[in-house]
Short mmCIF file of C-alpha atoms in Angstrom, two decimals:
data_model
loop_
_atom_site.label_atom_id
_atom_site.label_comp_id
_atom_site.label_asym_id
_atom_site.label_seq_id
_atom_site.Cartn_x
_atom_site.Cartn_y
_atom_site.Cartn_z
CA MET N 3 88.20 84.43 61.49
CA PHE N 4 91.84 84.07 62.43
CA ALA N 5 92.16 87.54 63.96
CA ARG N 6 88.96 87.21 65.96
CA SER N 7 90.32 84.11 67.71
CA VAL N 8 93.52 85.81 68.92
CA SER N 9 93.92 86.14 72.67
CA VAL N 10 96.52 88.58 73.97
CA GLY N 11 98.31 88.55 77.31
CA LEU N 12 99.92 91.86 78.26
CA ASP N 13 102.35 91.95 81.19
CA ILE N 14 103.11 95.54 82.28
CA ALA N 15 106.18 95.48 84.52
CA SER N 16 108.45 98.22 85.81
CA ASP N 17 111.27 97.20 83.48
CA ALA N 18 109.40 96.22 80.29
CA VAL N 19 106.07 95.52 78.68
CA ARG N 20 105.85 91.94 77.42
CA VAL N 21 103.13 90.63 75.19
CA VAL N 22 102.14 87.13 74.02
CA TRP N 23 99.39 86.35 71.58
CA CYS N 24 97.85 82.91 71.01
CA ARG N 25 94.99 81.16 69.29
CA SER N 26 92.80 78.57 70.96
CA ARG N 27 92.54 75.35 68.93
CA ARG N 28 90.93 71.97 69.60
CA GLN N 29 94.24 70.43 70.66
CA GLY N 30 95.22 73.41 72.84
CA TRP N 31 96.78 76.82 72.50
CA GLU N 32 98.95 77.83 69.55
CA LEU N 33 101.58 80.55 70.06
CA LEU N 34 101.37 83.16 67.30
CA GLY N 35 103.79 85.79 68.55
CA TRP N 36 105.67 87.40 71.43
CA HIS N 37 107.45 90.68 71.93
CA SER N 38 109.05 92.86 74.61
CA ILE N 39 109.76 96.61 74.79
CA ASN N 40 111.75 98.16 77.63
CA VAL N 41 110.06 100.78 79.79
CA PRO N 42 112.00 104.04 80.32
CA ALA N 43 113.56 104.51 83.75
CA GLY N 44 111.38 106.53 86.06
CA THR N 45 108.07 105.31 84.63
CA PHE N 46 107.28 103.41 87.81
CA GLN N 47 108.08 103.94 91.46
CA GLY N 48 107.72 100.44 92.87
CA ASP N 49 104.35 99.27 91.52
CA ARG N 50 103.01 102.84 91.22
CA LEU N 51 102.79 104.38 87.75
CA ILE N 52 104.24 107.89 87.92
CA ALA N 53 104.90 108.63 84.22
CA PRO N 54 101.82 107.47 82.33
CA ASP N 55 102.86 109.19 79.07
CA ALA N 56 106.03 107.11 78.92
CA LEU N 57 104.04 103.90 79.41
CA ARG N 58 101.47 105.00 76.82
CA ASP N 59 104.23 105.43 74.23
CA VAL N 60 105.49 101.89 74.89
CA LEU N 61 101.95 100.47 74.66
CA SER N 62 101.39 102.35 71.40
CA GLN N 63 104.40 100.55 69.94
CA ILE N 64 102.99 97.23 71.20
CA HIS N 65 99.63 98.04 69.62
CA LYS N 66 101.26 98.42 66.20
CA ILE N 67 102.61 94.88 66.17
CA LEU N 68 99.44 93.12 67.34
CA PRO N 69 96.80 91.66 65.00
CA ARG N 70 94.14 94.24 64.22
CA ARG N 71 91.19 92.34 65.62
CA LEU N 72 91.37 90.47 68.91
CA ALA N 73 89.12 88.08 70.79
CA ARG N 74 90.35 89.45 74.11
CA LEU N 75 93.18 91.35 75.74
CA CYS N 76 94.05 90.43 79.32
CA ILE N 77 96.23 92.42 81.74
CA ALA N 78 97.06 91.77 85.39
CA LEU N 79 97.38 93.89 88.48
CA PRO N 80 100.53 93.12 90.55
CA GLY N 81 99.90 90.78 93.47
CA ALA N 82 101.41 93.34 95.85
CA ALA N 83 98.58 95.73 94.99
CA VAL N 84 95.90 93.14 95.65
CA MET N 85 93.99 92.42 98.87
CA GLN N 86 92.22 89.13 99.43
CA LYS N 87 89.77 87.90 102.06
CA THR N 88 87.37 84.95 102.44
CA LEU N 89 83.66 85.07 103.20
CA MET N 90 81.37 82.18 104.10
CA VAL N 91 77.87 82.34 102.57
CA ASP N 92 74.90 80.04 102.16
CA ALA N 93 75.55 77.67 99.25
CA PHE N 94 72.05 78.09 97.82
CA LEU N 95 72.55 81.76 97.01
CA THR N 96 72.46 82.70 93.33
CA GLU N 97 75.43 84.50 91.74
CA GLN N 98 73.56 87.82 91.98
CA GLU N 99 72.72 87.21 95.65
CA ARG N 100 76.37 86.40 96.34
CA LEU N 101 77.33 89.69 94.74
CA PHE N 102 74.91 91.59 96.98
CA ARG N 103 76.31 89.81 100.04
CA VAL N 104 79.91 90.61 99.08
CA GLU N 105 79.04 94.25 98.49
CA ALA N 106 77.39 94.44 101.91
CA GLU N 107 80.46 92.91 103.61
CA LEU N 108 83.13 95.03 101.87
CA PRO N 109 83.47 97.57 104.75
CA SER N 110 84.28 94.75 107.18
CA LEU N 111 86.59 92.89 104.82
CA PHE N 112 88.92 95.67 103.62
CA PRO N 113 90.43 98.83 105.16
CA LEU N 114 89.18 101.12 102.36
CA PRO N 115 85.77 102.61 101.60
CA PRO N 116 83.85 100.40 99.15
CA HIS N 117 83.64 103.18 96.54
CA GLU N 118 87.47 103.16 96.32
CA LEU N 119 87.63 99.43 95.55
CA ALA N 120 87.43 97.37 92.40
CA PHE N 121 86.62 93.79 93.43
CA ASP N 122 85.74 90.33 92.23
CA PHE N 123 84.95 87.03 93.92
CA ARG N 124 84.90 83.31 93.25
CA ALA N 125 83.77 80.17 95.04
CA GLU N 126 86.54 77.96 96.40
CA GLY N 127 86.16 74.35 97.55
CA ALA N 128 83.04 72.27 98.04
CA GLU N 129 79.88 72.99 99.97
CA THR N 130 80.27 72.22 103.69
CA ALA N 131 78.13 69.75 105.61
CA ASN N 132 75.96 72.61 106.93
CA GLY N 133 75.33 74.09 103.49
CA ARG N 134 77.94 76.85 103.45
CA LEU N 135 80.36 77.87 100.72
CA LYS N 136 83.64 79.79 100.87
CA LEU N 137 83.97 82.85 98.65
CA VAL N 138 87.39 84.33 97.96
CA VAL N 139 87.05 88.11 97.53
CA THR N 140 89.84 89.96 95.71
CA ALA N 141 90.08 93.74 95.73
CA ALA N 142 92.40 96.53 94.61
CA ARG N 143 92.28 100.28 94.61
CA ARG N 144 89.95 101.37 91.83
CA GLU N 145 92.26 104.32 91.14
CA LEU N 146 95.13 101.94 90.40
CA MET N 147 93.08 99.89 87.95
CA ASN N 148 91.68 103.00 86.27
CA ASP N 149 95.21 104.36 85.79
CA TYR N 150 96.19 101.26 83.83
CA LEU N 151 92.99 101.21 81.83
CA ALA N 152 93.32 104.92 80.92
CA VAL N 153 96.87 104.48 79.67
CA LEU N 154 95.82 101.46 77.63
CA GLN N 155 92.95 103.43 76.11
CA GLY N 156 95.35 106.26 75.24
CA ALA N 157 97.42 103.74 73.33
CA GLY N 158 94.37 102.48 71.42
CA LEU N 159 94.03 99.30 73.47
CA GLN N 160 91.16 98.02 75.59
CA ALA N 161 91.53 95.42 78.36
CA ASP N 162 88.70 92.90 78.27
CA ILE N 163 90.01 91.06 81.38
CA VAL N 164 91.84 92.46 84.41
CA ASP N 165 93.41 89.53 86.26
CA ILE N 166 96.00 89.32 89.06
CA THR N 167 99.57 88.11 88.62
CA PRO N 168 99.31 85.08 90.98
CA LEU N 169 96.49 83.59 88.92
CA ALA N 170 98.34 84.36 85.68
CA LEU N 171 101.37 82.50 87.04
CA ARG N 172 99.24 79.48 87.99
CA ARG N 173 97.60 79.46 84.56
CA ALA N 174 100.98 79.59 82.79
CA LEU N 175 102.09 76.49 84.66
CA GLU N 176 98.78 74.75 84.04
CA GLN N 177 99.18 74.95 80.27
CA ALA N 178 102.88 73.93 80.50
CA GLN N 179 102.23 71.09 82.90
CA ALA N 180 102.51 68.31 80.32
CA ALA N 181 106.15 69.23 79.75
CA LEU N 182 107.11 68.75 83.43
CA PRO N 183 108.91 65.56 84.57
CA PRO N 184 106.27 62.76 84.93
CA ALA N 185 107.53 61.81 88.42
CA LEU N 186 107.04 65.34 89.74
CA GLU N 187 104.43 65.52 92.52
CA LEU N 188 102.82 68.77 91.42
CA GLU N 189 100.60 69.18 94.48
CA GLN N 190 103.70 69.27 96.70
CA GLN N 191 105.29 72.18 94.85
CA LEU N 192 105.33 75.93 95.33
CA LEU N 193 105.36 78.04 92.20
CA VAL N 194 107.92 80.87 91.95
CA HIS N 195 108.34 83.73 89.46
CA LEU N 196 111.63 85.48 90.08
CA SER N 197 113.01 88.68 88.57
CA ALA N 198 115.91 90.96 89.52
CA ARG N 199 113.79 93.03 91.92
CA ASN N 200 110.67 91.03 92.66
CA LEU N 201 109.59 87.64 93.99
CA LEU N 202 106.16 86.15 93.34
CA VAL N 203 105.26 82.86 95.03
CA THR N 204 101.93 81.06 94.72
CA SER N 205 100.40 77.67 95.31
CA VAL N 206 99.97 75.40 92.30
CA PRO N 207 96.80 75.17 90.18
CA GLY N 208 93.99 73.15 91.69
CA SER N 209 94.88 74.06 95.29
CA PRO N 210 93.50 76.89 97.48
CA LEU N 211 95.17 80.12 96.45
CA PHE N 212 98.13 81.27 98.53
CA PHE N 213 100.47 83.95 97.27
CA ARG N 214 103.12 86.45 98.28
CA ASP N 215 104.33 89.18 95.94
CA GLN N 216 107.13 91.33 97.33
CA PRO N 217 110.20 93.31 96.32
CA LEU N 218 113.71 92.00 96.84
CA ASN N 219 115.73 94.28 99.11
CA ILE N 220 118.92 94.45 97.12
CA PRO N 221 121.38 97.39 97.36
CA GLN N 222 121.64 99.09 93.97
CA SER N 223 125.07 99.45 92.44
CA GLU N 224 126.41 102.98 91.93
CA GLY N 225 128.45 102.95 88.75
CA ASN N 226 131.02 100.18 88.97
CA SER N 227 131.53 100.40 92.73
CA VAL N 228 130.03 96.94 93.39
CA PRO N 229 131.42 94.01 91.39
CA PRO N 230 128.71 92.10 89.44
CA ALA N 231 129.69 88.81 91.15
CA LEU N 232 129.05 90.38 94.58
CA LEU N 233 125.70 91.83 93.45
CA GLN N 234 124.67 88.36 92.21
CA GLU N 235 125.71 86.82 95.53
CA GLN N 236 123.72 89.41 97.49
CA TRP N 237 120.70 88.88 95.23
CA LEU N 238 120.76 85.13 95.60
CA SER N 239 121.16 85.40 99.37
CA GLU N 240 118.08 87.70 99.55
CA VAL N 241 116.08 85.32 97.30
CA THR N 242 116.99 82.38 99.54
CA ARG N 243 116.03 84.29 102.68
CA GLN N 244 112.68 85.46 101.33
CA LEU N 245 111.78 82.04 99.94
CA GLY N 246 112.58 80.46 103.30
CA LEU N 247 110.23 82.89 105.08
CA ILE N 248 107.45 82.40 102.54
CA ARG N 249 107.68 78.61 102.81
CA GLN N 250 107.30 78.97 106.58
CA MET N 251 104.17 81.07 106.05
CA TYR N 252 102.83 78.47 103.60
CA HIS N 253 103.51 75.60 106.04
CA SER N 254 101.75 77.55 108.80
CA THR N 255 98.50 77.12 106.79
CA GLY N 256 98.72 73.36 107.33
CA ARG N 257 100.11 72.59 103.86
CA GLN N 258 103.56 71.34 102.91
CA SER N 259 105.89 71.95 99.97
CA SER N 260 108.63 69.53 98.98
CA GLY N 261 109.93 71.44 95.96
CA LEU N 262 109.99 74.68 93.98
CA LEU N 263 108.98 75.23 90.38
CA VAL N 264 110.90 78.35 89.36
CA SER N 265 110.41 80.58 86.37
CA GLY N 266 113.13 83.18 86.70
CA GLN N 267 116.66 84.43 86.00
CA LEU N 268 118.52 81.58 87.71
CA ARG N 269 121.81 80.26 86.38
CA GLU N 270 122.45 76.57 86.82
CA SER N 271 124.86 77.33 89.67
CA ASP N 272 122.23 79.54 91.34
CA THR N 273 119.71 76.70 91.17
CA ARG N 274 122.14 74.36 92.91
CA VAL N 275 122.82 76.91 95.66
CA LEU N 276 119.11 77.60 96.18
CA SER N 277 118.30 73.92 96.34
CA ALA N 278 121.09 73.24 98.86
CA GLN N 279 120.25 76.23 101.10
CA LEU N 280 116.52 75.41 101.24
CA SER N 281 116.99 71.59 101.21
CA VAL N 282 114.40 71.13 98.45
CA PRO N 283 114.57 70.27 94.74
CA VAL N 284 114.37 73.29 92.42
CA GLN N 285 112.92 72.68 88.94
CA GLY N 286 112.94 75.24 86.12
CA TRP N 287 110.30 75.35 83.39
CA SER N 288 109.40 77.30 80.27
CA PRO N 289 105.98 79.02 79.84
CA PHE N 290 106.15 78.20 76.12
CA ALA N 291 106.53 74.46 76.71
CA GLY N 292 102.84 73.54 76.56
CA LEU N 293 102.01 75.55 73.45
CA SER N 294 102.04 74.46 69.82
CA LEU N 295 104.37 76.85 68.03
CA ALA N 296 103.72 78.94 64.95
CA VAL N 297 106.86 80.98 65.70
CA SER N 298 110.27 80.24 67.23
CA VAL N 299 110.71 80.84 70.97
CA PRO N 300 113.63 81.53 73.34
CA GLN N 301 115.38 78.71 75.20
CA GLN N 302 114.07 77.94 78.68
CA GLU N 303 116.66 80.10 80.45
CA ASP N 304 115.56 83.12 78.35
CA ALA N 305 111.80 82.41 78.27
CA TRP N 306 110.95 83.21 81.88
CA PRO N 307 110.21 86.97 81.36
CA PHE N 308 107.19 85.97 79.29
CA THR N 309 105.67 83.70 81.94
CA LEU N 310 102.95 86.10 83.15
CA ALA N 311 102.11 87.25 79.63
CA CYS N 312 101.65 83.59 78.63
CA GLY N 313 99.38 82.98 81.60
CA LEU N 314 97.28 85.97 80.63
CA ALA N 315 97.12 84.99 76.95
CA VAL N 316 95.64 81.56 77.74
CA TRP N 317 92.88 82.96 79.96
CA GLU N 318 89.60 81.13 79.59
CA GLY N 319 86.28 81.72 81.32
CA ASN N 320 83.61 84.34 81.78
#
């Protein structure tokens, strides 16, 4: 009974594979375990998998530490690999009729032939006064998704859910929300997941989905030619620049953000610089904060790499 209730979130990134497994209980989610294994250099080129055998070996190691029987295993495609469009339909359509409508509109929504796409859709917002409903259609190259699924299968794993990283990030915050400062106006925040080479920004749970997922253009150090302090300064400058541009894009949609909720590798001094440069409060948070704990967890400053895996592990729905 215990094993069947285990939900696994698997975050496959270019630097490491991170996994979190939880159990759903009446009072919320219980963290049962977490682990990380580094990915060999050269496995990925950007978001593109170029050495599947190397990734399969890492996933095989992950498989060995997981419970034998799982309720579900959830992975996510990177936001940069995802395309998203909206489609207005009659609100009275059944789910099957909505599917037919989306399939018929795929050629006009996306710049790829329909047979090359894996897609899903969901309703967003309320029915309009004239009986219409907005559908958000999300698509990615079927080849990309199949590459991930094939490597998982080769490692003895099967993905029950294929999500996208922006929704995993929102879900991670949603389950950790109770641990945030009570005075925080959540609806006025932008949600940020920040690594050494990538920046993911999304709107908070409960609001229309907005996201940007993009690499950070940082010169790579050759040997010891660039001092670490200078690299950190260049990285923080690029993060600040990109966040400023993304906030402008967000505000152009008619919404406002008065703060940033950041899960990422920010030192306390970096947080102060970022807050001063952007003139907004910057609040850190831990993805483990909203979980009951059956195991010990890293401190907040070391927990951020597991944010997406946490958001995937606590997936609920059909």
